[in-house]
Amino acid sequence: MDLPLRMDLVELSAFLDEAFPSAAARRAFGDIVSVAPGHVRMRLLPTPDMTRPGDIVSGPVLMGLVDVAGYAVVLAHIGPVAMAVTNTLTMNFLRACRREPVFADARLLKLGRRLAFCEVRLWQDDESRLTGQATVGYALP
Protein backbone atom coordinates (compact mmCIF):
# COMPACT_ATOMS: atom_id res chain seq x y z
CA MET A 1 0.00 0.00 0.00
CA ASP A 2 1.64 3.23 -1.17
CA LEU A 3 0.14 6.02 0.88
CA PRO A 4 2.02 9.18 1.80
CA LEU A 5 3.51 9.34 5.28
CA ARG A 6 2.19 12.00 7.65
CA MET A 7 4.73 11.21 10.39
CA ASP A 8 8.34 10.09 10.09
CA LEU A 9 10.33 8.00 12.56
CA VAL A 10 11.32 10.97 14.76
CA GLU A 11 7.78 12.43 14.86
CA LEU A 12 6.19 9.04 15.51
CA SER A 13 8.63 8.21 18.32
CA ALA A 14 8.07 11.62 19.93
CA PHE A 15 4.29 11.18 19.72
CA LEU A 16 4.44 7.76 21.41
CA ASP A 17 6.71 9.21 24.13
CA GLU A 18 4.08 11.91 24.79
CA ALA A 19 1.11 9.54 24.59
CA PHE A 20 2.76 6.99 26.92
CA PRO A 21 4.99 9.05 29.26
CA SER A 22 5.74 6.21 31.69
CA ALA A 23 9.28 4.94 31.12
CA ALA A 24 8.13 1.42 32.02
CA ALA A 25 5.34 1.57 29.44
CA ARG A 26 7.66 2.82 26.72
CA ARG A 27 10.21 0.08 27.51
CA ALA A 28 7.45 -2.53 27.26
CA PHE A 29 6.41 -1.27 23.81
CA GLY A 30 9.85 -1.36 22.20
CA ASP A 31 11.36 1.16 19.80
CA ILE A 32 10.54 2.16 16.26
CA VAL A 33 13.36 1.07 13.96
CA SER A 34 12.03 2.22 10.58
CA VAL A 35 9.05 3.90 8.94
CA ALA A 36 8.21 3.63 5.24
CA PRO A 37 5.01 3.97 3.21
CA GLY A 38 2.70 1.17 4.39
CA HIS A 39 5.26 -0.24 6.86
CA VAL A 40 6.68 0.24 10.37
CA ARG A 41 9.31 -1.96 12.03
CA MET A 42 9.67 -2.04 15.81
CA ARG A 43 12.19 -3.80 18.05
CA LEU A 44 11.59 -4.98 21.61
CA LEU A 45 14.48 -5.84 23.93
CA PRO A 46 12.76 -8.14 26.44
CA THR A 47 13.71 -7.91 30.11
CA PRO A 48 13.39 -10.71 32.69
CA ASP A 49 10.06 -9.29 33.95
CA MET A 50 8.60 -9.80 30.46
CA THR A 51 9.15 -13.55 30.51
CA ARG A 52 7.27 -16.60 31.67
CA PRO A 53 8.80 -19.85 32.98
CA GLY A 54 11.45 -21.13 30.60
CA ASP A 55 12.74 -17.59 29.90
CA ILE A 56 10.18 -17.24 27.09
CA VAL A 57 8.67 -13.82 26.30
CA SER A 58 5.07 -13.87 27.54
CA GLY A 59 2.07 -13.72 25.23
CA PRO A 60 0.66 -10.49 26.68
CA VAL A 61 4.00 -8.73 26.05
CA LEU A 62 4.03 -9.91 22.44
CA MET A 63 0.41 -8.82 21.95
CA GLY A 64 1.32 -5.40 23.35
CA LEU A 65 4.17 -5.11 20.86
CA VAL A 66 1.82 -6.13 18.03
CA ASP A 67 -0.77 -3.55 19.11
CA VAL A 68 1.73 -0.69 19.32
CA ALA A 69 3.36 -1.62 16.00
CA GLY A 70 -0.06 -1.63 14.35
CA TYR A 71 -0.95 1.68 16.03
CA ALA A 72 2.35 3.14 14.81
CA VAL A 73 1.80 2.18 11.16
CA VAL A 74 -1.71 3.67 11.25
CA LEU A 75 -0.48 6.91 12.89
CA ALA A 76 2.36 7.18 10.39
CA HIS A 77 -0.32 7.54 7.71
CA ILE A 78 -3.07 9.53 9.47
CA GLY A 79 -0.94 11.79 11.67
CA PRO A 80 -0.95 12.31 15.45
CA VAL A 81 -4.46 11.08 16.31
CA ALA A 82 -4.34 9.75 19.87
CA MET A 83 -7.87 8.37 19.85
CA ALA A 84 -7.35 5.81 17.10
CA VAL A 85 -8.28 2.77 19.21
CA THR A 86 -7.90 -0.97 18.78
CA ASN A 87 -11.18 -2.64 17.86
CA THR A 88 -9.88 -6.13 17.00
CA LEU A 89 -6.68 -8.11 17.47
CA THR A 90 -6.25 -11.72 16.35
CA MET A 91 -2.92 -13.24 17.39
CA ASN A 92 -1.26 -16.44 16.22
CA PHE A 93 1.70 -17.66 18.28
CA LEU A 94 3.84 -19.72 15.90
CA ARG A 95 6.89 -20.50 18.05
CA ALA A 96 8.35 -19.42 21.38
CA CYS A 97 10.26 -16.14 21.59
CA ARG A 98 13.47 -16.37 23.57
CA ARG A 99 14.53 -13.41 25.72
CA GLU A 100 16.37 -11.84 22.78
CA PRO A 101 15.38 -8.95 20.50
CA VAL A 102 11.92 -9.37 18.95
CA PHE A 103 11.05 -7.50 15.76
CA ALA A 104 7.53 -6.52 14.70
CA ASP A 105 6.88 -5.68 11.05
CA ALA A 106 3.53 -3.91 10.69
CA ARG A 107 2.02 -3.51 7.22
CA LEU A 108 -1.05 -1.43 6.50
CA LEU A 109 -3.72 -3.49 4.72
CA LYS A 110 -6.57 -0.95 4.53
CA LEU A 111 -6.94 2.64 5.59
CA GLY A 112 -10.50 3.92 5.45
CA ARG A 113 -12.25 6.96 6.91
CA ARG A 114 -13.37 5.13 10.08
CA LEU A 115 -11.40 1.86 10.16
CA ALA A 116 -7.83 0.77 9.51
CA PHE A 117 -6.45 -2.77 9.33
CA CYS A 118 -2.91 -4.06 9.40
CA GLU A 119 -0.93 -7.27 9.63
CA VAL A 120 1.95 -7.60 12.08
CA ARG A 121 4.61 -10.29 11.81
CA LEU A 122 6.94 -11.10 14.71
CA TRP A 123 10.39 -12.61 14.27
CA GLN A 124 13.76 -12.86 15.99
CA ASP A 125 16.93 -13.99 14.19
CA ASP A 126 15.52 -14.58 10.72
CA GLU A 127 12.54 -12.66 9.37
CA SER A 128 11.53 -15.67 7.27
CA ARG A 129 11.02 -17.71 10.50
CA LEU A 130 8.03 -16.03 12.09
CA THR A 131 7.40 -16.36 15.81
CA GLY A 132 3.96 -14.76 15.58
CA GLN A 133 1.46 -13.19 13.22
CA ALA A 134 -1.51 -10.95 13.93
CA THR A 135 -4.17 -8.89 12.24
CA VAL A 136 -5.20 -5.72 14.03
CA GLY A 137 -8.04 -3.31 13.38
CA TYR A 138 -8.37 0.27 14.63
CA ALA A 139 -11.42 2.51 14.89
CA LEU A 140 -10.53 6.03 13.76
CA PRO A 141 -12.15 9.14 15.22
CSV table of C-alpha atoms in Angstrom, one decimal:
chain,number,residue,atom,x,y,z
A,1,MET,CA,0.0,0.0,0.0
A,2,ASP,CA,1.6,3.2,-1.2
A,3,LEU,CA,0.1,6.0,0.9
A,4,PRO,CA,2.0,9.2,1.8
A,5,LEU,CA,3.5,9.3,5.3
A,6,ARG,CA,2.2,12.0,7.6
A,7,MET,CA,4.7,11.2,10.4
A,8,ASP,CA,8.3,10.1,10.1
A,9,LEU,CA,10.3,8.0,12.6
A,10,VAL,CA,11.3,11.0,14.8
A,11,GLU,CA,7.8,12.4,14.9
A,12,LEU,CA,6.2,9.0,15.5
A,13,SER,CA,8.6,8.2,18.3
A,14,ALA,CA,8.1,11.6,19.9
A,15,PHE,CA,4.3,11.2,19.7
A,16,LEU,CA,4.4,7.8,21.4
A,17,ASP,CA,6.7,9.2,24.1
A,18,GLU,CA,4.1,11.9,24.8
A,19,ALA,CA,1.1,9.5,24.6
A,20,PHE,CA,2.8,7.0,26.9
A,21,PRO,CA,5.0,9.0,29.3
A,22,SER,CA,5.7,6.2,31.7
A,23,ALA,CA,9.3,4.9,31.1
A,24,ALA,CA,8.1,1.4,32.0
A,25,ALA,CA,5.3,1.6,29.4
A,26,ARG,CA,7.7,2.8,26.7
A,27,ARG,CA,10.2,0.1,27.5
A,28,ALA,CA,7.4,-2.5,27.3
A,29,PHE,CA,6.4,-1.3,23.8
A,30,GLY,CA,9.9,-1.4,22.2
A,31,ASP,CA,11.4,1.2,19.8
A,32,ILE,CA,10.5,2.2,16.3
A,33,VAL,CA,13.4,1.1,14.0
A,34,SER,CA,12.0,2.2,10.6
A,35,VAL,CA,9.1,3.9,8.9
A,36,ALA,CA,8.2,3.6,5.2
A,37,PRO,CA,5.0,4.0,3.2
A,38,GLY,CA,2.7,1.2,4.4
A,39,HIS,CA,5.3,-0.2,6.9
A,40,VAL,CA,6.7,0.2,10.4
A,41,ARG,CA,9.3,-2.0,12.0
A,42,MET,CA,9.7,-2.0,15.8
A,43,ARG,CA,12.2,-3.8,18.1
A,44,LEU,CA,11.6,-5.0,21.6
A,45,LEU,CA,14.5,-5.8,23.9
A,46,PRO,CA,12.8,-8.1,26.4
A,47,THR,CA,13.7,-7.9,30.1
A,48,PRO,CA,13.4,-10.7,32.7
A,49,ASP,CA,10.1,-9.3,34.0
A,50,MET,CA,8.6,-9.8,30.5
A,51,THR,CA,9.2,-13.6,30.5
A,52,ARG,CA,7.3,-16.6,31.7
A,53,PRO,CA,8.8,-19.8,33.0
A,54,GLY,CA,11.4,-21.1,30.6
A,55,ASP,CA,12.7,-17.6,29.9
A,56,ILE,CA,10.2,-17.2,27.1
A,57,VAL,CA,8.7,-13.8,26.3
A,58,SER,CA,5.1,-13.9,27.5
A,59,GLY,CA,2.1,-13.7,25.2
A,60,PRO,CA,0.7,-10.5,26.7
A,61,VAL,CA,4.0,-8.7,26.1
A,62,LEU,CA,4.0,-9.9,22.4
A,63,MET,CA,0.4,-8.8,22.0
A,64,GLY,CA,1.3,-5.4,23.4
A,65,LEU,CA,4.2,-5.1,20.9
A,66,VAL,CA,1.8,-6.1,18.0
A,67,ASP,CA,-0.8,-3.5,19.1
A,68,VAL,CA,1.7,-0.7,19.3
A,69,ALA,CA,3.4,-1.6,16.0
A,70,GLY,CA,-0.1,-1.6,14.3
A,71,TYR,CA,-1.0,1.7,16.0
A,72,ALA,CA,2.3,3.1,14.8
A,73,VAL,CA,1.8,2.2,11.2
A,74,VAL,CA,-1.7,3.7,11.3
A,75,LEU,CA,-0.5,6.9,12.9
A,76,ALA,CA,2.4,7.2,10.4
A,77,HIS,CA,-0.3,7.5,7.7
A,78,ILE,CA,-3.1,9.5,9.5
A,79,GLY,CA,-0.9,11.8,11.7
A,80,PRO,CA,-1.0,12.3,15.5
A,81,VAL,CA,-4.5,11.1,16.3
A,82,ALA,CA,-4.3,9.7,19.9
A,83,MET,CA,-7.9,8.4,19.8
A,84,ALA,CA,-7.4,5.8,17.1
A,85,VAL,CA,-8.3,2.8,19.2
A,86,THR,CA,-7.9,-1.0,18.8
A,87,ASN,CA,-11.2,-2.6,17.9
A,88,THR,CA,-9.9,-6.1,17.0
A,89,LEU,CA,-6.7,-8.1,17.5
A,90,THR,CA,-6.2,-11.7,16.4
A,91,MET,CA,-2.9,-13.2,17.4
A,92,ASN,CA,-1.3,-16.4,16.2
A,93,PHE,CA,1.7,-17.7,18.3
A,94,LEU,CA,3.8,-19.7,15.9
A,95,ARG,CA,6.9,-20.5,18.1
A,96,ALA,CA,8.3,-19.4,21.4
A,97,CYS,CA,10.3,-16.1,21.6
A,98,ARG,CA,13.5,-16.4,23.6
A,99,ARG,CA,14.5,-13.4,25.7
A,100,GLU,CA,16.4,-11.8,22.8
A,101,PRO,CA,15.4,-8.9,20.5
A,102,VAL,CA,11.9,-9.4,18.9
A,103,PHE,CA,11.0,-7.5,15.8
A,104,ALA,CA,7.5,-6.5,14.7
A,105,ASP,CA,6.9,-5.7,11.1
A,106,ALA,CA,3.5,-3.9,10.7
A,107,ARG,CA,2.0,-3.5,7.2
A,108,LEU,CA,-1.0,-1.4,6.5
A,109,LEU,CA,-3.7,-3.5,4.7
A,110,LYS,CA,-6.6,-1.0,4.5
A,111,LEU,CA,-6.9,2.6,5.6
A,112,GLY,CA,-10.5,3.9,5.5
A,113,ARG,CA,-12.3,7.0,6.9
A,114,ARG,CA,-13.4,5.1,10.1
A,115,LEU,CA,-11.4,1.9,10.2
A,116,ALA,CA,-7.8,0.8,9.5
A,117,PHE,CA,-6.4,-2.8,9.3
A,118,CYS,CA,-2.9,-4.1,9.4
A,119,GLU,CA,-0.9,-7.3,9.6
A,120,VAL,CA,2.0,-7.6,12.1
A,121,ARG,CA,4.6,-10.3,11.8
A,122,LEU,CA,6.9,-11.1,14.7
A,123,TRP,CA,10.4,-12.6,14.3
A,124,GLN,CA,13.8,-12.9,16.0
A,125,ASP,CA,16.9,-14.0,14.2
A,126,ASP,CA,15.5,-14.6,10.7
A,127,GLU,CA,12.5,-12.7,9.4
A,128,SER,CA,11.5,-15.7,7.3
A,129,ARG,CA,11.0,-17.7,10.5
A,130,LEU,CA,8.0,-16.0,12.1
A,131,THR,CA,7.4,-16.4,15.8
A,132,GLY,CA,4.0,-14.8,15.6
A,133,GLN,CA,1.5,-13.2,13.2
A,134,ALA,CA,-1.5,-10.9,13.9
A,135,THR,CA,-4.2,-8.9,12.2
A,136,VAL,CA,-5.2,-5.7,14.0
A,137,GLY,CA,-8.0,-3.3,13.4
A,138,TYR,CA,-8.4,0.3,14.6
A,139,ALA,CA,-11.4,2.5,14.9
A,140,LEU,CA,-10.5,6.0,13.8
A,141,PRO,CA,-12.1,9.1,15.2
